[in-house]
Amino acid sequence: MSNEKKESKNVRVQGDQRVPLLKRFFLEPYSSAVVAIVLLFLIFSLSTDSFLSQYNLFNLSRTSAIYGFIAAAQLMVAVIGGMNLAVGAVGSLCTVLMGEMMQNLGWATFPTVLVTILIGGVCGAVNGVLINKLKLQPFVITLAMSFVYQGISTGISHGMPYNINEGFSDLGRGQVGPTSALFILMVVMVLILMVFFRYMRVGRDVLAVGGNATAAELSGIKVARVNILCNTASCAFAAIAALLWASRSGSATATTGSDWMLYSFAICAIGGIRLNGGNFTAVGFFCGAWILTMIRNGLTMMNVDIYYEQAFLGAIILLAVSLESLRLKMAEQMK
């Protein structure tokens, strides 16, 4: 082999060792979220001294964990190209029914938790059956059912808060080492989702339906069954989020979930989850929950007027979606 060929081969090998690493990272759907979380961490840590305090980091871990479960409710339908506008209403209903069981019926914590999650799953199953039977868009069905669930919640509670069992709030306020117990639950949940979508057949079927429902049907996948399964899991996650929210706040109120719909979409969009279905990234999903939490926390510490918070969140969602669209176009050119 001539020296010229050897040199050409070495350059190619060196290039393969250097360029593809950055290229592969850029091609990943979570790359934008990773870059964003690093930049936000630097900005807020340099802008305010209290951002890196132990107390603030503990609060960040608790809040991001709850947001993670809220986002998981939207994620389970986003992966099939659907949406659930009833996430917050289901959370409100489950919170009120949990309060009824604990305060007025005197139920113990464990059966209350199980029944609450079951109620959430039933709400999701109803959504899924209606979507399949009526052949209407998820937007229409879940919007209508959100009024139903919220109306039941308000009618039962009349807007009054409920007391929860002593000790139940220990979960929401508990600490495990330097972090919170809720954060540990979130990590476990993200790992379970990763295994579900990557290694389990039903998880791969879900992604296939989100990628192309017609092709999935032709390949033997029961699309209607997958749709009902995802809607059931979506509202079950909303019920879990309601339980954790009540555990952290120490009471159960019908106002729970009032802003969950926005947050659930925001975390999925920021985390690189395509809302038209077909993909899941555990890293992006995890980072999305932290990004939203850091933004809200950081803006508060920087004394930004809280009344402008929604405007900031909306702008950030638009920026995240725009950057992801730009990344996809550049990724196609790099392939």
mmCIF file of C-alpha atoms in Angstrom:
data_model
loop_
_atom_site.group_PDB
_atom_site.id
_atom_site.type_symbol
_atom_site.label_atom_id
_atom_site.label_comp_id
_atom_site.label_asym_id
_atom_site.label_seq_id
_atom_site.Cartn_x
_atom_site.Cartn_y
_atom_site.Cartn_z
ATOM 1 C CA MET A 1 0.000 0.000 0.000
ATOM 2 C CA SER A 2 1.385 3.394 -0.985
ATOM 3 C CA ASN A 3 2.028 6.187 1.518
ATOM 4 C CA GLU A 4 -0.759 8.215 -0.105
ATOM 5 C CA LYS A 5 -3.308 5.447 0.485
ATOM 6 C CA LYS A 6 -2.129 4.944 4.077
ATOM 7 C CA GLU A 7 -2.468 8.658 4.759
ATOM 8 C CA SER A 8 -5.950 8.726 3.240
ATOM 9 C CA LYS A 9 -6.992 5.751 5.368
ATOM 10 C CA ASN A 10 -5.646 7.349 8.563
ATOM 11 C CA VAL A 11 -7.494 10.599 7.913
ATOM 12 C CA ARG A 12 -10.689 8.677 7.320
ATOM 13 C CA VAL A 13 -10.259 6.697 10.543
ATOM 14 C CA GLN A 14 -9.458 9.802 12.554
ATOM 15 C CA GLY A 15 -12.483 11.548 11.065
ATOM 16 C CA ASP A 16 -14.694 8.634 11.997
ATOM 17 C CA GLN A 17 -13.432 8.904 15.557
ATOM 18 C CA ARG A 18 -13.982 12.648 15.857
ATOM 19 C CA VAL A 19 -16.852 13.849 13.699
ATOM 20 C CA PRO A 20 -19.427 11.068 14.114
ATOM 21 C CA LEU A 21 -19.547 11.510 17.908
ATOM 22 C CA LEU A 22 -20.741 15.103 17.633
ATOM 23 C CA LYS A 23 -22.808 14.222 14.609
ATOM 24 C CA ARG A 24 -24.522 11.354 16.374
ATOM 25 C CA PHE A 25 -25.309 13.600 19.343
ATOM 26 C CA PHE A 26 -26.792 16.255 17.063
ATOM 27 C CA LEU A 27 -28.928 13.668 15.288
ATOM 28 C CA GLU A 28 -30.458 12.527 18.564
ATOM 29 C CA PRO A 29 -33.870 14.099 19.377
ATOM 30 C CA TYR A 30 -32.716 14.900 22.922
ATOM 31 C CA SER A 31 -29.687 16.972 21.861
ATOM 32 C CA SER A 32 -31.529 20.310 22.035
ATOM 33 C CA ALA A 33 -32.848 19.521 25.524
ATOM 34 C CA VAL A 34 -29.390 18.572 26.827
ATOM 35 C CA VAL A 35 -27.860 21.789 25.499
ATOM 36 C CA ALA A 36 -30.744 23.826 26.922
ATOM 37 C CA ILE A 37 -30.498 22.336 30.407
ATOM 38 C CA VAL A 38 -26.748 23.024 30.555
ATOM 39 C CA LEU A 39 -27.227 26.637 29.439
ATOM 40 C CA LEU A 40 -30.074 27.240 31.890
ATOM 41 C CA PHE A 41 -28.066 25.749 34.726
ATOM 42 C CA LEU A 42 -25.176 28.103 33.989
ATOM 43 C CA ILE A 43 -27.407 31.166 33.545
ATOM 44 C CA PHE A 44 -29.408 30.711 36.747
ATOM 45 C CA SER A 45 -26.454 29.621 38.882
ATOM 46 C CA LEU A 46 -24.538 32.748 37.836
ATOM 47 C CA SER A 47 -27.559 35.048 38.150
ATOM 48 C CA THR A 48 -28.531 34.174 41.715
ATOM 49 C CA ASP A 49 -26.572 32.703 44.623
ATOM 50 C CA SER A 50 -29.521 30.780 46.065
ATOM 51 C CA PHE A 51 -30.139 28.694 42.938
ATOM 52 C CA LEU A 52 -27.506 26.112 43.914
ATOM 53 C CA SER A 53 -28.486 25.999 47.574
ATOM 54 C CA GLN A 54 -29.334 22.579 49.012
ATOM 55 C CA TYR A 55 -32.881 23.661 49.835
ATOM 56 C CA ASN A 56 -33.549 24.956 46.318
ATOM 57 C CA LEU A 57 -32.093 21.867 44.630
ATOM 58 C CA PHE A 58 -34.281 19.695 46.863
ATOM 59 C CA ASN A 59 -37.355 21.671 45.816
ATOM 60 C CA LEU A 60 -36.306 21.433 42.176
ATOM 61 C CA SER A 61 -36.055 17.659 42.433
ATOM 62 C CA ARG A 62 -39.543 17.412 43.984
ATOM 63 C CA THR A 63 -41.210 19.687 41.478
ATOM 64 C CA SER A 64 -39.510 18.177 38.428
ATOM 65 C CA ALA A 65 -40.626 14.720 39.571
ATOM 66 C CA ILE A 66 -44.290 15.732 39.714
ATOM 67 C CA TYR A 67 -43.993 17.476 36.356
ATOM 68 C CA GLY A 68 -42.459 14.282 34.999
ATOM 69 C CA PHE A 69 -45.544 12.254 35.933
ATOM 70 C CA ILE A 70 -47.819 14.966 34.530
ATOM 71 C CA ALA A 71 -45.874 14.874 31.267
ATOM 72 C CA ALA A 72 -45.999 11.061 31.210
ATOM 73 C CA ALA A 73 -49.792 11.380 31.019
ATOM 74 C CA GLN A 74 -49.456 13.356 27.780
ATOM 75 C CA LEU A 75 -46.567 11.259 26.529
ATOM 76 C CA MET A 76 -48.597 8.031 26.467
ATOM 77 C CA VAL A 77 -50.957 9.462 23.865
ATOM 78 C CA ALA A 78 -48.425 11.671 22.087
ATOM 79 C CA VAL A 79 -46.442 8.576 21.046
ATOM 80 C CA ILE A 80 -49.446 7.391 18.989
ATOM 81 C CA GLY A 81 -50.044 10.852 17.523
ATOM 82 C CA GLY A 82 -52.928 11.665 19.864
ATOM 83 C CA MET A 83 -53.501 14.133 22.658
ATOM 84 C CA ASN A 84 -55.237 14.254 26.020
ATOM 85 C CA LEU A 85 -56.765 17.599 26.896
ATOM 86 C CA ALA A 86 -58.336 16.004 29.972
ATOM 87 C CA VAL A 87 -55.060 15.463 31.844
ATOM 88 C CA GLY A 88 -55.730 18.249 34.347
ATOM 89 C CA ALA A 89 -59.421 17.423 34.744
ATOM 90 C CA VAL A 90 -58.631 13.775 35.504
ATOM 91 C CA GLY A 91 -56.037 14.961 38.019
ATOM 92 C CA SER A 92 -58.654 17.167 39.668
ATOM 93 C CA LEU A 93 -61.249 14.375 39.787
ATOM 94 C CA CYS A 94 -58.781 11.855 41.200
ATOM 95 C CA THR A 95 -57.645 14.342 43.840
ATOM 96 C CA VAL A 96 -61.203 14.998 44.992
ATOM 97 C CA LEU A 97 -62.132 11.309 45.080
ATOM 98 C CA MET A 98 -58.944 10.578 46.993
ATOM 99 C CA GLY A 99 -59.940 13.269 49.504
ATOM 100 C CA GLU A 100 -63.430 11.773 49.794
ATOM 101 C CA MET A 101 -62.020 8.322 50.488
ATOM 102 C CA MET A 102 -59.525 9.523 53.074
ATOM 103 C CA GLN A 103 -61.494 12.221 54.884
ATOM 104 C CA ASN A 104 -65.146 11.195 54.590
ATOM 105 C CA LEU A 105 -64.927 7.405 54.201
ATOM 106 C CA GLY A 106 -61.950 6.906 56.495
ATOM 107 C CA TRP A 107 -60.042 4.679 54.088
ATOM 108 C CA ALA A 108 -56.416 3.760 54.720
ATOM 109 C CA THR A 109 -53.729 5.121 52.437
ATOM 110 C CA PHE A 110 -52.879 1.981 50.457
ATOM 111 C CA PRO A 111 -56.384 1.085 49.216
ATOM 112 C CA THR A 112 -57.063 4.762 48.510
ATOM 113 C CA VAL A 113 -53.977 4.972 46.292
ATOM 114 C CA LEU A 114 -54.917 1.812 44.390
ATOM 115 C CA VAL A 115 -58.526 2.880 43.829
ATOM 116 C CA THR A 116 -57.458 6.380 42.769
ATOM 117 C CA ILE A 117 -55.110 5.002 40.105
ATOM 118 C CA LEU A 118 -57.876 2.606 39.002
ATOM 119 C CA ILE A 119 -60.299 5.517 38.652
ATOM 120 C CA GLY A 120 -57.777 7.359 36.503
ATOM 121 C CA GLY A 121 -57.347 4.297 34.315
ATOM 122 C CA VAL A 122 -61.127 3.956 33.889
ATOM 123 C CA CYS A 123 -61.343 7.603 32.796
ATOM 124 C CA GLY A 124 -58.658 6.935 30.203
ATOM 125 C CA ALA A 125 -60.342 3.748 29.003
ATOM 126 C CA VAL A 126 -63.578 5.707 28.507
ATOM 127 C CA ASN A 127 -61.670 8.271 26.435
ATOM 128 C CA GLY A 128 -60.062 5.546 24.330
ATOM 129 C CA VAL A 129 -63.326 3.666 23.697
ATOM 130 C CA LEU A 130 -65.115 6.881 22.677
ATOM 131 C CA ILE A 131 -62.302 7.831 20.306
ATOM 132 C CA ASN A 132 -62.432 4.408 18.637
ATOM 133 C CA LYS A 133 -66.214 3.997 18.559
ATOM 134 C CA LEU A 134 -67.161 7.528 17.510
ATOM 135 C CA LYS A 135 -64.200 7.863 15.116
ATOM 136 C CA LEU A 136 -63.643 11.432 16.248
ATOM 137 C CA GLN A 137 -60.382 13.263 16.809
ATOM 138 C CA PRO A 138 -58.827 12.870 20.291
ATOM 139 C CA PHE A 139 -58.942 16.669 20.542
ATOM 140 C CA VAL A 140 -62.756 16.665 20.453
ATOM 141 C CA ILE A 141 -63.292 13.681 22.763
ATOM 142 C CA THR A 142 -60.767 14.645 25.436
ATOM 143 C CA LEU A 143 -61.890 18.282 25.399
ATOM 144 C CA ALA A 144 -65.496 17.229 25.984
ATOM 145 C CA MET A 145 -64.536 14.702 28.663
ATOM 146 C CA SER A 146 -62.375 17.292 30.430
ATOM 147 C CA PHE A 147 -65.540 19.311 31.109
ATOM 148 C CA VAL A 148 -67.282 16.167 32.327
ATOM 149 C CA TYR A 149 -64.499 15.177 34.720
ATOM 150 C CA GLN A 150 -63.971 18.729 35.963
ATOM 151 C CA GLY A 151 -67.696 19.200 36.476
ATOM 152 C CA ILE A 152 -67.929 16.017 38.556
ATOM 153 C CA SER A 153 -64.915 17.100 40.583
ATOM 154 C CA THR A 154 -66.348 20.536 41.333
ATOM 155 C CA GLY A 155 -69.815 19.144 41.998
ATOM 156 C CA ILE A 156 -68.543 16.645 44.574
ATOM 157 C CA SER A 157 -66.180 19.000 46.388
ATOM 158 C CA HIS A 158 -68.002 22.344 45.922
ATOM 159 C CA GLY A 159 -64.492 23.765 45.780
ATOM 160 C CA MET A 160 -63.667 22.768 49.357
ATOM 161 C CA PRO A 161 -60.281 21.183 50.212
ATOM 162 C CA TYR A 162 -59.906 17.781 51.858
ATOM 163 C CA ASN A 163 -57.571 16.632 54.591
ATOM 164 C CA ILE A 164 -55.381 13.651 53.754
ATOM 165 C CA ASN A 165 -54.169 10.852 55.992
ATOM 166 C CA GLU A 166 -51.305 11.573 58.345
ATOM 167 C CA GLY A 167 -48.113 10.168 56.956
ATOM 168 C CA PHE A 168 -49.214 10.358 53.321
ATOM 169 C CA SER A 169 -47.446 13.692 52.961
ATOM 170 C CA ASP A 170 -44.194 12.039 54.064
ATOM 171 C CA LEU A 171 -43.737 10.758 50.513
ATOM 172 C CA GLY A 172 -44.078 14.206 48.949
ATOM 173 C CA ARG A 173 -41.811 15.823 51.518
ATOM 174 C CA GLY A 174 -39.416 12.946 52.143
ATOM 175 C CA GLN A 175 -35.697 13.143 51.464
ATOM 176 C CA VAL A 176 -33.407 10.386 50.204
ATOM 177 C CA GLY A 177 -29.818 11.488 50.626
ATOM 178 C CA PRO A 178 -29.367 14.878 48.927
ATOM 179 C CA THR A 179 -32.489 14.507 46.794
ATOM 180 C CA SER A 180 -36.205 13.891 47.291
ATOM 181 C CA ALA A 181 -38.146 10.643 47.411
ATOM 182 C CA LEU A 182 -40.299 11.899 44.545
ATOM 183 C CA PHE A 183 -37.216 12.315 42.374
ATOM 184 C CA ILE A 184 -36.302 8.666 42.943
ATOM 185 C CA LEU A 185 -39.793 7.695 41.826
ATOM 186 C CA MET A 186 -39.389 9.792 38.691
ATOM 187 C CA VAL A 187 -36.084 8.128 37.798
ATOM 188 C CA VAL A 188 -37.690 4.702 38.236
ATOM 189 C CA MET A 189 -40.635 5.778 36.072
ATOM 190 C CA VAL A 190 -38.372 7.029 33.262
ATOM 191 C CA LEU A 191 -36.360 3.792 33.338
ATOM 192 C CA ILE A 192 -39.573 1.756 33.141
ATOM 193 C CA LEU A 193 -40.740 3.804 30.154
ATOM 194 C CA MET A 194 -37.371 3.312 28.455
ATOM 195 C CA VAL A 195 -37.570 -0.464 28.910
ATOM 196 C CA PHE A 196 -41.213 -0.462 27.810
ATOM 197 C CA PHE A 197 -40.623 1.340 24.520
ATOM 198 C CA ARG A 198 -37.267 -0.188 23.688
ATOM 199 C CA TYR A 199 -37.449 -3.810 24.783
ATOM 200 C CA MET A 200 -41.109 -4.805 25.169
ATOM 201 C CA ARG A 201 -43.188 -5.866 22.201
ATOM 202 C CA VAL A 202 -46.235 -3.869 23.232
ATOM 203 C CA GLY A 203 -44.074 -0.754 23.553
ATOM 204 C CA ARG A 204 -42.680 -1.239 20.064
ATOM 205 C CA ASP A 205 -46.238 -1.744 18.806
ATOM 206 C CA VAL A 206 -47.192 1.593 20.345
ATOM 207 C CA LEU A 207 -44.354 3.362 18.522
ATOM 208 C CA ALA A 208 -45.282 1.576 15.292
ATOM 209 C CA VAL A 209 -48.859 2.835 15.554
ATOM 210 C CA GLY A 210 -47.549 6.345 16.154
ATOM 211 C CA GLY A 211 -45.235 6.100 13.169
ATOM 212 C CA ASN A 212 -47.848 4.826 10.731
ATOM 213 C CA ALA A 213 -51.165 3.484 11.982
ATOM 214 C CA THR A 214 -52.185 2.069 8.593
ATOM 215 C CA ALA A 215 -48.953 0.143 8.178
ATOM 216 C CA ALA A 216 -49.183 -1.070 11.768
ATOM 217 C CA GLU A 217 -52.729 -2.363 11.131
ATOM 218 C CA LEU A 218 -51.594 -4.198 8.007
ATOM 219 C CA SER A 219 -48.749 -5.812 9.961
ATOM 220 C CA GLY A 220 -51.207 -7.326 12.425
ATOM 221 C CA ILE A 221 -51.107 -4.790 15.266
ATOM 222 C CA LYS A 222 -54.466 -4.127 16.900
ATOM 223 C CA VAL A 223 -54.489 -0.350 16.533
ATOM 224 C CA ALA A 224 -57.768 0.136 18.428
ATOM 225 C CA ARG A 225 -56.464 -1.902 21.346
ATOM 226 C CA VAL A 226 -53.236 0.101 21.417
ATOM 227 C CA ASN A 227 -55.234 3.324 21.358
ATOM 228 C CA ILE A 228 -57.321 2.270 24.368
ATOM 229 C CA LEU A 229 -54.211 1.037 26.191
ATOM 230 C CA CYS A 230 -52.388 4.348 25.710
ATOM 231 C CA ASN A 231 -55.379 6.440 26.783
ATOM 232 C CA THR A 232 -55.828 4.247 29.857
ATOM 233 C CA ALA A 233 -52.150 4.591 30.788
ATOM 234 C CA SER A 234 -52.328 8.347 30.144
ATOM 235 C CA CYS A 235 -55.048 8.973 32.717
ATOM 236 C CA ALA A 236 -53.498 6.466 35.142
ATOM 237 C CA PHE A 237 -50.343 8.613 35.094
ATOM 238 C CA ALA A 238 -52.519 11.690 35.680
ATOM 239 C CA ALA A 239 -53.963 9.938 38.741
ATOM 240 C CA ILE A 240 -50.466 9.155 40.046
ATOM 241 C CA ALA A 241 -49.472 12.783 39.506
ATOM 242 C CA ALA A 242 -52.567 13.844 41.489
ATOM 243 C CA LEU A 243 -51.560 11.591 44.379
ATOM 244 C CA LEU A 244 -48.025 12.979 44.423
ATOM 245 C CA TRP A 245 -49.290 16.553 44.149
ATOM 246 C CA ALA A 246 -51.557 16.069 47.165
ATOM 247 C CA SER A 247 -48.766 14.340 49.064
ATOM 248 C CA ARG A 248 -46.475 17.289 48.494
ATOM 249 C CA SER A 249 -49.035 20.008 49.275
ATOM 250 C CA GLY A 250 -50.569 18.207 52.256
ATOM 251 C CA SER A 251 -54.194 18.552 51.110
ATOM 252 C CA ALA A 252 -56.503 17.567 48.256
ATOM 253 C CA THR A 253 -58.273 20.324 46.301
ATOM 254 C CA ALA A 254 -60.371 20.476 43.132
ATOM 255 C CA THR A 255 -58.076 23.171 41.720
ATOM 256 C CA THR A 256 -55.373 20.536 41.211
ATOM 257 C CA GLY A 257 -54.531 20.157 37.535
ATOM 258 C CA SER A 258 -55.657 23.602 36.416
ATOM 259 C CA ASP A 259 -52.435 24.181 34.462
ATOM 260 C CA TRP A 260 -51.366 20.592 33.783
ATOM 261 C CA MET A 261 -52.397 20.544 30.139
ATOM 262 C CA LEU A 262 -49.926 23.315 29.266
ATOM 263 C CA TYR A 263 -47.116 21.760 31.292
ATOM 264 C CA SER A 264 -47.656 18.273 29.867
ATOM 265 C CA PHE A 265 -47.410 19.503 26.276
ATOM 266 C CA ALA A 266 -44.493 21.789 27.122
ATOM 267 C CA ILE A 267 -42.322 19.065 28.641
ATOM 268 C CA CYS A 268 -42.938 16.692 25.737
ATOM 269 C CA ALA A 269 -42.171 19.388 23.168
ATOM 270 C CA ILE A 270 -39.062 20.644 24.990
ATOM 271 C CA GLY A 271 -37.841 17.071 25.500
ATOM 272 C CA GLY A 272 -37.850 16.252 21.793
ATOM 273 C CA ILE A 273 -40.995 14.086 21.842
ATOM 274 C CA ARG A 274 -42.693 14.527 18.477
ATOM 275 C CA LEU A 275 -46.347 15.307 19.133
ATOM 276 C CA ASN A 276 -47.356 13.596 15.870
ATOM 277 C CA GLY A 277 -46.179 10.282 17.319
ATOM 278 C CA GLY A 278 -43.648 7.568 16.670
ATOM 279 C CA ASN A 279 -40.756 8.376 19.005
ATOM 280 C CA PHE A 280 -39.661 8.397 22.628
ATOM 281 C CA THR A 281 -36.419 9.591 24.166
ATOM 282 C CA ALA A 282 -35.867 8.954 27.872
ATOM 283 C CA VAL A 283 -33.056 11.519 28.130
ATOM 284 C CA GLY A 284 -35.090 14.221 26.404
ATOM 285 C CA PHE A 285 -38.173 13.473 28.502
ATOM 286 C CA PHE A 286 -36.146 13.660 31.714
ATOM 287 C CA CYS A 287 -34.450 16.895 30.640
ATOM 288 C CA GLY A 288 -37.779 18.415 29.575
ATOM 289 C CA ALA A 289 -39.202 18.062 33.091
ATOM 290 C CA TRP A 290 -36.095 19.639 34.583
ATOM 291 C CA ILE A 291 -36.008 22.463 32.039
ATOM 292 C CA LEU A 292 -39.577 23.526 32.783
ATOM 293 C CA THR A 293 -38.929 23.351 36.531
ATOM 294 C CA MET A 294 -35.691 25.327 36.272
ATOM 295 C CA ILE A 295 -37.343 28.018 34.163
ATOM 296 C CA ARG A 296 -40.177 28.566 36.632
ATOM 297 C CA ASN A 297 -37.832 28.449 39.605
ATOM 298 C CA GLY A 298 -35.172 30.618 37.991
ATOM 299 C CA LEU A 299 -37.627 33.305 36.896
ATOM 300 C CA THR A 300 -38.968 33.506 40.447
ATOM 301 C CA MET A 301 -35.477 33.854 41.917
ATOM 302 C CA MET A 302 -34.635 36.562 39.385
ATOM 303 C CA ASN A 303 -37.730 38.468 40.609
ATOM 304 C CA VAL A 304 -39.468 38.294 37.234
ATOM 305 C CA ASP A 305 -43.113 39.337 37.549
ATOM 306 C CA ILE A 306 -45.084 36.118 38.056
ATOM 307 C CA TYR A 307 -47.914 37.458 35.895
ATOM 308 C CA TYR A 308 -45.612 37.216 32.861
ATOM 309 C CA GLU A 309 -44.703 33.600 33.571
ATOM 310 C CA GLN A 310 -47.186 32.162 31.067
ATOM 311 C CA ALA A 311 -45.791 34.426 28.354
ATOM 312 C CA PHE A 312 -42.261 33.170 29.050
ATOM 313 C CA LEU A 313 -43.402 29.541 29.011
ATOM 314 C CA GLY A 314 -45.278 30.004 25.746
ATOM 315 C CA ALA A 315 -42.268 31.645 24.121
ATOM 316 C CA ILE A 316 -39.978 28.869 25.342
ATOM 317 C CA ILE A 317 -42.298 26.178 23.960
ATOM 318 C CA LEU A 318 -42.357 27.950 20.592
ATOM 319 C CA LEU A 319 -38.566 28.261 20.659
ATOM 320 C CA ALA A 320 -38.144 24.584 21.549
ATOM 321 C CA VAL A 321 -40.418 23.424 18.733
ATOM 322 C CA SER A 322 -38.700 25.760 16.266
ATOM 323 C CA LEU A 323 -35.232 24.549 17.246
ATOM 324 C CA GLU A 324 -36.331 20.916 16.959
ATOM 325 C CA SER A 325 -37.728 21.593 13.483
ATOM 326 C CA LEU A 326 -34.463 23.268 12.490
ATOM 327 C CA ARG A 327 -32.482 20.376 13.943
ATOM 328 C CA LEU A 328 -34.490 17.855 11.926
ATOM 329 C CA LYS A 329 -33.880 19.760 8.700
ATOM 330 C CA MET A 330 -30.145 20.018 9.390
ATOM 331 C CA ALA A 331 -30.025 16.362 10.427
ATOM 332 C CA GLU A 332 -31.544 15.340 7.094
ATOM 333 C CA GLN A 333 -28.862 17.299 5.276
ATOM 334 C CA MET A 334 -26.095 15.704 7.356
ATOM 335 C CA LYS A 335 -27.199 12.126 6.630
#
